[in-house]
mmCIF file of C-alpha atoms and ligand atoms in Angstrom:
data_model
loop_
_atom_site.group_PDB
_atom_site.id
_atom_site.type_symbol
_atom_site.label_atom_id
_atom_site.label_comp_id
_atom_site.label_asym_id
_atom_site.label_seq_id
_atom_site.Cartn_x
_atom_site.Cartn_y
_atom_site.Cartn_z
ATOM 1 C CA UNK A 1 10.409 9.133 10.903
ATOM 2 C CA UNK A 2 8.455 7.391 8.663
ATOM 3 C CA UNK A 3 9.910 5.070 5.997
ATOM 4 C CA UNK A 4 9.240 5.881 2.222
ATOM 5 C CA UNK A 5 7.304 2.507 0.950
ATOM 6 C CA UNK A 6 7.512 1.955 -2.839
ATOM 7 C CA UNK A 7 4.928 -0.858 -3.390
ATOM 8 C CA UNK A 8 4.101 -3.409 -6.220
ATOM 9 C CA UNK A 9 0.456 -4.480 -6.250
ATOM 10 C CA UNK A 10 0.992 -6.892 -9.279
ATOM 11 C CA UNK A 11 -2.907 -7.782 -8.526
ATOM 12 C CA UNK A 12 -3.670 -10.868 -10.905
ATOM 13 C CA UNK A 13 -0.394 -10.580 -13.187
ATOM 14 C CA UNK A 14 2.849 -12.601 -13.509
ATOM 15 C CA UNK A 15 2.883 -16.570 -13.311
ATOM 16 C CA UNK A 16 5.479 -18.506 -11.411
ATOM 17 C CA UNK A 17 8.444 -17.684 -13.668
ATOM 18 C CA UNK A 18 8.003 -14.524 -14.150
ATOM 19 C CA UNK A 19 7.501 -13.795 -10.291
ATOM 20 C CA UNK A 20 10.781 -16.018 -10.004
ATOM 21 C CA UNK A 21 12.210 -13.737 -12.727
ATOM 22 C CA UNK A 22 11.438 -10.561 -11.257
ATOM 23 C CA UNK A 23 12.523 -11.302 -7.454
ATOM 24 C CA UNK A 24 15.738 -12.535 -8.756
ATOM 25 C CA UNK A 25 16.569 -9.073 -10.557
ATOM 26 C CA UNK A 26 15.595 -7.159 -7.487
ATOM 27 C CA UNK A 27 17.745 -8.955 -5.116
ATOM 28 C CA UNK A 28 20.658 -8.314 -7.553
ATOM 29 C CA UNK A 29 19.233 -4.777 -7.384
ATOM 30 C CA UNK A 30 19.199 -4.713 -3.852
ATOM 31 C CA UNK A 31 22.309 -6.093 -3.373
ATOM 32 C CA UNK A 32 23.888 -3.030 -5.319
ATOM 33 C CA UNK A 33 21.622 -0.218 -3.884
ATOM 34 C CA UNK A 34 20.737 -0.055 0.128
ATOM 35 C CA UNK A 35 18.959 2.794 1.747
ATOM 36 C CA UNK A 36 17.432 2.308 4.875
ATOM 37 C CA UNK A 37 14.606 5.063 4.680
ATOM 38 C CA UNK A 38 13.318 3.219 1.438
ATOM 39 C CA UNK A 39 11.453 0.048 1.856
ATOM 40 C CA UNK A 40 10.661 -1.925 -1.366
ATOM 41 C CA UNK A 41 7.565 -3.996 -1.253
ATOM 42 C CA UNK A 42 5.978 -6.090 -3.626
ATOM 43 C CA UNK A 43 2.526 -8.065 -3.448
ATOM 44 C CA UNK A 44 2.793 -11.304 -5.835
ATOM 45 C CA UNK A 45 -0.176 -13.412 -6.579
ATOM 46 C CA UNK A 46 -0.895 -15.884 -3.711
ATOM 47 C CA UNK A 47 0.602 -19.193 -4.977
ATOM 48 C CA UNK A 48 3.640 -17.428 -5.533
ATOM 49 C CA UNK A 49 4.209 -15.558 -2.139
ATOM 50 C CA UNK A 50 6.456 -18.428 -0.734
ATOM 51 C CA UNK A 51 9.080 -18.276 -3.646
ATOM 52 C CA UNK A 52 9.014 -14.564 -3.392
ATOM 53 C CA UNK A 53 10.334 -14.730 0.244
ATOM 54 C CA UNK A 54 12.610 -17.057 -0.666
ATOM 55 C CA UNK A 55 14.348 -15.614 -3.253
ATOM 56 C CA UNK A 56 14.412 -12.184 -1.397
ATOM 57 C CA UNK A 57 15.313 -13.800 2.075
ATOM 58 C CA UNK A 58 17.699 -11.589 4.170
ATOM 59 C CA UNK A 59 17.259 -8.398 1.510
ATOM 60 C CA UNK A 60 15.403 -5.179 2.625
ATOM 61 C CA UNK A 61 12.536 -5.876 0.921
ATOM 62 C CA UNK A 62 8.836 -7.072 1.925
ATOM 63 C CA UNK A 63 6.195 -9.206 0.291
ATOM 64 C CA UNK A 64 2.736 -8.758 0.775
ATOM 65 C CA UNK A 65 -0.334 -10.422 0.153
ATOM 66 C CA UNK A 66 -3.280 -8.563 -1.875
ATOM 67 C CA UNK A 67 -6.067 -9.556 0.489
ATOM 68 C CA UNK A 68 -6.727 -12.062 3.456
ATOM 69 C CA UNK A 69 -9.875 -13.707 4.881
ATOM 70 C CA UNK A 70 -11.770 -11.777 7.808
ATOM 71 C CA UNK A 71 -12.296 -14.999 9.564
ATOM 72 C CA UNK A 72 -9.649 -16.555 11.617
ATOM 73 C CA UNK A 73 -9.761 -19.938 10.683
ATOM 74 C CA UNK A 74 -12.013 -23.069 9.700
ATOM 75 C CA UNK A 75 -14.779 -23.819 6.794
ATOM 76 C CA UNK A 76 -14.115 -20.789 4.308
ATOM 77 C CA UNK A 77 -13.543 -22.413 1.231
ATOM 78 C CA UNK A 78 -11.315 -20.511 -1.119
ATOM 79 C CA UNK A 79 -10.019 -18.022 1.634
ATOM 80 C CA UNK A 80 -6.645 -17.521 3.516
ATOM 81 C CA UNK A 81 -6.349 -16.788 6.687
ATOM 82 C CA UNK A 82 -3.918 -14.068 8.487
ATOM 83 C CA UNK A 83 -2.272 -16.955 10.824
ATOM 84 C CA UNK A 84 -1.432 -18.878 7.186
ATOM 85 C CA UNK A 85 0.040 -15.790 5.644
ATOM 86 C CA UNK A 86 2.165 -15.008 8.730
ATOM 87 C CA UNK A 87 3.418 -18.593 8.862
ATOM 88 C CA UNK A 88 4.844 -18.111 5.796
ATOM 89 C CA UNK A 89 6.990 -15.157 7.056
ATOM 90 C CA UNK A 90 4.908 -12.645 5.513
ATOM 91 C CA UNK A 91 5.185 -8.945 6.971
ATOM 92 C CA UNK A 92 1.977 -6.665 5.093
ATOM 93 C CA UNK A 93 -1.109 -7.366 3.363
ATOM 94 C CA UNK A 94 -3.443 -5.067 1.218
ATOM 95 C CA UNK A 95 -7.280 -4.797 2.463
ATOM 96 C CA UNK A 96 -9.929 -2.798 1.044
ATOM 97 C CA UNK A 97 -8.549 -2.127 -2.424
ATOM 98 C CA UNK A 98 -10.915 -0.465 -4.654
ATOM 99 C CA UNK A 99 -10.999 -3.263 -6.969
ATOM 100 C CA UNK A 100 -12.290 -5.486 -3.906
ATOM 101 C CA UNK A 101 -14.926 -2.939 -2.927
ATOM 102 C CA UNK A 102 -16.161 -2.939 -6.380
ATOM 103 C CA UNK A 103 -16.218 -6.385 -7.741
ATOM 104 C CA UNK A 104 -16.347 -8.238 -4.150
ATOM 105 C CA UNK A 105 -18.566 -5.745 -2.663
ATOM 106 C CA UNK A 106 -16.201 -5.319 0.421
ATOM 107 C CA UNK A 107 -17.798 -2.969 2.821
ATOM 108 C CA UNK A 108 -15.553 -1.120 5.301
ATOM 109 C CA UNK A 109 -17.150 -3.650 7.972
ATOM 110 C CA UNK A 110 -15.206 -6.344 6.478
ATOM 111 C CA UNK A 111 -12.529 -4.666 5.667
ATOM 112 C CA UNK A 112 -12.204 -3.706 9.381
ATOM 113 C CA UNK A 113 -12.724 -7.423 10.326
ATOM 114 C CA UNK A 114 -9.677 -8.134 7.951
ATOM 115 C CA UNK A 115 -7.661 -5.546 9.510
ATOM 116 C CA UNK A 116 -8.301 -6.686 12.727
ATOM 117 C CA UNK A 117 -7.327 -10.456 11.566
ATOM 118 C CA UNK A 118 -3.967 -9.434 10.470
ATOM 119 C CA UNK A 119 -3.168 -6.957 13.494
ATOM 120 C CA UNK A 120 -3.815 -10.014 15.712
ATOM 121 C CA UNK A 121 -1.571 -12.208 13.657
ATOM 122 C CA UNK A 122 1.265 -9.245 13.772
ATOM 123 C CA UNK A 123 1.045 -8.320 9.858
ATOM 124 C CA UNK A 124 0.773 -4.756 8.761
ATOM 125 C CA UNK A 125 -2.508 -3.786 6.948
ATOM 126 C CA UNK A 126 -1.877 -1.501 4.088
ATOM 127 C CA UNK A 127 -5.581 -0.383 4.226
ATOM 128 C CA UNK A 128 -6.983 1.375 1.013
ATOM 129 C CA UNK A 129 -9.445 4.316 1.035
ATOM 130 C CA UNK A 130 -10.359 6.897 -2.037
ATOM 131 C CA UNK A 131 -13.058 8.155 -3.997
ATOM 132 C CA UNK A 132 -14.673 7.466 -7.410
ATOM 133 C CA UNK A 133 -14.873 10.219 -10.063
ATOM 134 C CA UNK A 134 -18.732 10.644 -9.486
ATOM 135 C CA UNK A 135 -17.980 11.409 -5.689
ATOM 136 C CA UNK A 136 -14.856 13.633 -6.396
ATOM 137 C CA UNK A 137 -17.131 15.480 -9.261
ATOM 138 C CA UNK A 138 -19.197 16.120 -6.265
ATOM 139 C CA UNK A 139 -17.451 17.615 -3.872
ATOM 140 C CA UNK A 140 -17.629 14.449 -1.636
ATOM 141 C CA UNK A 141 -14.145 13.524 -1.921
ATOM 142 C CA UNK A 142 -13.380 14.338 2.000
ATOM 143 C CA UNK A 143 -16.594 12.894 3.160
ATOM 144 C CA UNK A 144 -16.235 9.646 1.516
ATOM 145 C CA UNK A 145 -12.700 9.212 2.251
ATOM 146 C CA UNK A 146 -13.117 9.852 5.906
ATOM 147 C CA UNK A 147 -16.023 8.081 6.073
ATOM 148 C CA UNK A 148 -13.828 4.616 4.860
ATOM 149 C CA UNK A 149 -11.312 5.676 7.250
ATOM 150 C CA UNK A 150 -13.943 5.893 10.185
ATOM 151 C CA UNK A 151 -15.375 2.305 9.084
ATOM 152 C CA UNK A 152 -12.348 0.811 8.289
ATOM 153 C CA UNK A 153 -10.624 1.928 11.864
ATOM 154 C CA UNK A 154 -13.508 1.430 14.096
ATOM 155 C CA UNK A 155 -12.678 0.694 17.696
ATOM 156 C CA UNK A 156 -8.950 0.112 16.219
ATOM 157 C CA UNK A 157 -6.825 0.323 18.790
ATOM 158 C CA UNK A 158 -3.058 1.174 17.571
ATOM 159 C CA UNK A 159 0.163 1.175 19.944
ATOM 160 C CA UNK A 160 3.097 3.050 17.842
ATOM 161 C CA UNK A 161 1.421 3.810 14.366
ATOM 162 C CA UNK A 162 4.020 1.446 12.710
ATOM 163 C CA UNK A 163 1.606 -1.397 12.634
ATOM 164 C CA UNK A 164 -0.358 -0.089 9.898
ATOM 165 C CA UNK A 165 -0.132 1.729 6.671
ATOM 166 C CA UNK A 166 -2.955 3.785 4.486
ATOM 167 C CA UNK A 167 -3.192 3.982 0.924
ATOM 168 C CA UNK A 168 -4.913 6.751 -0.686
ATOM 169 C CA UNK A 169 -6.074 5.604 -3.993
ATOM 170 C CA UNK A 170 -8.713 7.571 -5.807
ATOM 171 C CA UNK A 171 -10.470 5.411 -8.323
ATOM 172 C CA UNK A 172 -10.518 7.502 -11.188
ATOM 173 C CA UNK A 173 -6.645 7.485 -11.080
ATOM 174 C CA UNK A 174 -6.386 3.665 -10.952
ATOM 175 C CA UNK A 175 -5.231 1.944 -14.045
ATOM 176 C CA UNK A 176 -6.617 5.428 -15.943
ATOM 177 C CA UNK A 177 -3.093 6.934 -16.902
ATOM 178 C CA UNK A 178 -4.841 9.811 -14.638
ATOM 179 C CA UNK A 179 -2.899 10.686 -11.767
ATOM 180 C CA UNK A 180 -3.967 12.772 -9.086
ATOM 181 C CA UNK A 181 -1.837 16.040 -9.030
ATOM 182 C CA UNK A 182 0.909 16.097 -6.302
ATOM 183 C CA UNK A 183 -1.265 18.840 -4.837
ATOM 184 C CA UNK A 184 -4.634 17.015 -5.040
ATOM 185 C CA UNK A 185 -3.008 14.237 -3.778
ATOM 186 C CA UNK A 186 -1.504 16.149 -0.821
ATOM 187 C CA UNK A 187 -4.604 17.397 0.201
ATOM 188 C CA UNK A 188 -6.289 14.295 0.674
ATOM 189 C CA UNK A 189 -3.324 12.919 2.371
ATOM 190 C CA UNK A 190 -3.139 16.045 4.580
ATOM 191 C CA UNK A 191 -6.839 15.431 5.451
ATOM 192 C CA UNK A 192 -6.360 11.687 6.505
ATOM 193 C CA UNK A 193 -3.145 12.728 8.277
ATOM 194 C CA UNK A 194 -5.665 15.442 10.540
ATOM 195 C CA UNK A 195 -8.186 12.446 10.935
ATOM 196 C CA UNK A 196 -5.508 10.109 12.447
ATOM 197 C CA UNK A 197 -4.013 12.972 14.091
ATOM 198 C CA UNK A 198 -7.543 13.370 16.049
ATOM 199 C CA UNK A 199 -8.196 9.789 16.555
ATOM 200 C CA UNK A 200 -4.639 8.833 17.818
ATOM 201 C CA UNK A 201 -2.527 11.971 18.899
ATOM 202 C CA UNK A 202 0.309 13.222 17.063
ATOM 203 C CA UNK A 203 2.959 10.491 17.840
ATOM 204 C CA UNK A 204 1.012 7.724 16.331
ATOM 205 C CA UNK A 205 -0.267 9.835 13.572
ATOM 206 C CA UNK A 206 3.174 10.685 12.584
ATOM 207 C CA UNK A 207 4.381 7.481 12.301
ATOM 208 C CA UNK A 208 1.776 6.245 9.993
ATOM 209 C CA UNK A 209 2.920 5.807 6.437
ATOM 210 C CA UNK A 210 0.084 7.190 4.096
ATOM 211 C CA UNK A 211 0.827 5.813 0.508
ATOM 212 C CA UNK A 212 -0.597 7.327 -2.768
ATOM 213 C CA UNK A 213 -1.783 5.078 -5.442
ATOM 214 C CA UNK A 214 -3.173 5.648 -9.064
ATOM 215 C CA UNK A 215 -1.416 5.879 -12.152
ATOM 216 C CA UNK A 216 1.989 6.118 -10.573
ATOM 217 C CA UNK A 217 4.974 6.002 -12.423
ATOM 218 C CA UNK A 218 8.730 6.564 -12.739
ATOM 219 C CA UNK A 219 7.860 10.151 -14.509
ATOM 220 C CA UNK A 220 5.397 11.290 -11.653
ATOM 221 C CA UNK A 221 6.916 9.509 -8.296
ATOM 222 C CA UNK A 222 9.268 12.146 -7.679
ATOM 223 C CA UNK A 223 6.623 15.199 -7.386
ATOM 224 C CA UNK A 224 4.347 12.935 -5.279
ATOM 225 C CA UNK A 225 6.998 11.733 -2.896
ATOM 226 C CA UNK A 226 8.033 15.673 -2.251
ATOM 227 C CA UNK A 227 4.691 16.545 -0.716
ATOM 228 C CA UNK A 228 4.527 16.257 3.449
ATOM 229 C CA UNK A 229 2.480 13.802 3.850
ATOM 230 C CA UNK A 230 2.661 11.344 0.891
ATOM 231 C CA UNK A 231 5.153 8.319 2.045
ATOM 232 C CA UNK A 232 5.213 6.048 -0.895
ATOM 233 C CA UNK A 233 3.341 4.411 -3.448
ATOM 234 C CA UNK A 234 1.122 1.725 -4.029
ATOM 235 C CA UNK A 235 1.482 1.002 -8.120
ATOM 236 C CA UNK A 236 -0.074 -1.102 -10.373
ATOM 237 C CA UNK A 237 0.895 -1.361 -13.774
ATOM 238 C CA UNK A 238 4.327 0.614 -13.520
ATOM 239 C CA UNK A 239 5.571 -1.798 -10.807
ATOM 240 C CA UNK A 240 5.189 -4.702 -13.180
ATOM 241 C CA UNK A 241 8.566 -3.780 -15.229
ATOM 242 C CA UNK A 242 11.712 -4.625 -12.880
ATOM 243 C CA UNK A 243 13.421 -1.589 -14.749
ATOM 244 C CA UNK A 244 10.463 0.635 -13.685
ATOM 245 C CA UNK A 245 10.151 -0.622 -10.213
ATOM 246 C CA UNK A 246 13.948 -0.055 -9.712
ATOM 247 C CA UNK A 247 13.581 3.587 -11.528
ATOM 248 C CA UNK A 248 10.913 4.257 -8.765
ATOM 249 C CA UNK A 249 13.393 2.950 -5.870
ATOM 250 C CA UNK A 250 15.918 5.132 -7.341
ATOM 251 C CA UNK A 251 13.486 8.320 -7.450
ATOM 252 C CA UNK A 252 12.452 7.442 -3.655
ATOM 253 C CA UNK A 253 16.101 7.252 -2.551
ATOM 254 C CA UNK A 254 16.901 10.587 -4.489
ATOM 255 C CA UNK A 255 13.841 12.096 -2.663
ATOM 256 C CA UNK A 256 14.736 11.081 0.681
ATOM 257 C CA UNK A 257 18.397 12.169 0.518
ATOM 258 C CA UNK A 258 17.271 15.466 -0.616
ATOM 259 C CA UNK A 259 18.934 15.090 -4.148
ATOM 260 C CA UNK A 260 18.473 17.960 -6.333
ATOM 261 C CA UNK A 261 18.465 16.358 -9.797
ATOM 262 C CA UNK A 262 15.319 14.412 -9.042
HETATM 263 P P1 13P B 301 -2.310 1.768 -11.248
HETATM 264 O O1 13P B 301 -1.000 2.077 -10.887
HETATM 265 O O2 13P B 301 -1.873 0.629 -12.164
HETATM 266 O O3 13P B 301 -2.715 2.722 -11.698
HETATM 267 O O4 13P B 301 -2.989 0.954 -9.830
HETATM 268 C C1 13P B 301 -2.918 1.451 -8.866
HETATM 269 C C2 13P B 301 -3.660 0.689 -7.838
HETATM 270 O O5 13P B 301 -4.751 0.109 -7.843
HETATM 271 C C3 13P B 301 -2.489 0.100 -6.840
HETATM 272 O O6 13P B 301 -3.190 -0.775 -5.542
#
């Protein structure tokens, strides 16, 4: 019912030739492997989106931007609008990543404005939420994550549930090598799913993919994907090597097919 999304957030990594090389390799992999229930997605830097789209054109993979302006168009030097991204042929865009919240002081209100711009342009926002280590240690995880959900989705109507993706990324697990255990992640994913269910009803909530992010790698992905409310990964470091990325796609295919060896 929900696709498993294996999403690589490259952050500020890879130049033009490295992007090209990765995409060519990914294209070769996708030529050999196809599983409709698994969607590979990469989010390269802005300057390389067009080339990534060209190389992956016609293949079952998605390309995403890592951020978007909260404004529609106009005098906002350095910003990129949702309509501009759409004109490239992009399908997805990450918003509200904790690095944007932390280093660029992004608020839930701003993330909501970005989400609305993307929706209006027909792009799928990947909306990131997650608590800090201090908040987890203070027992505030649920409260923090649901406050972020409420802020980002305030008065946001959804028609099918397929027009947004949510990513739970505990800040303490990002780039630290500390992955949330599958149980810890499932607990929060379950809380997010319940919130979506109360807000949008069972049909829509059931169609929204909720990705887990934070030190996901080939060795821990299978256990995460076996949880009922974990519908994929938003992966930083381990998405940069094509071999690791393809290994994670293989894992996702095995999990959706119910192979016992994974
Ligand atoms: P790492 O996989 O490097 O921990 O990064 C996670 C992340 O921030 C993906 O958006």
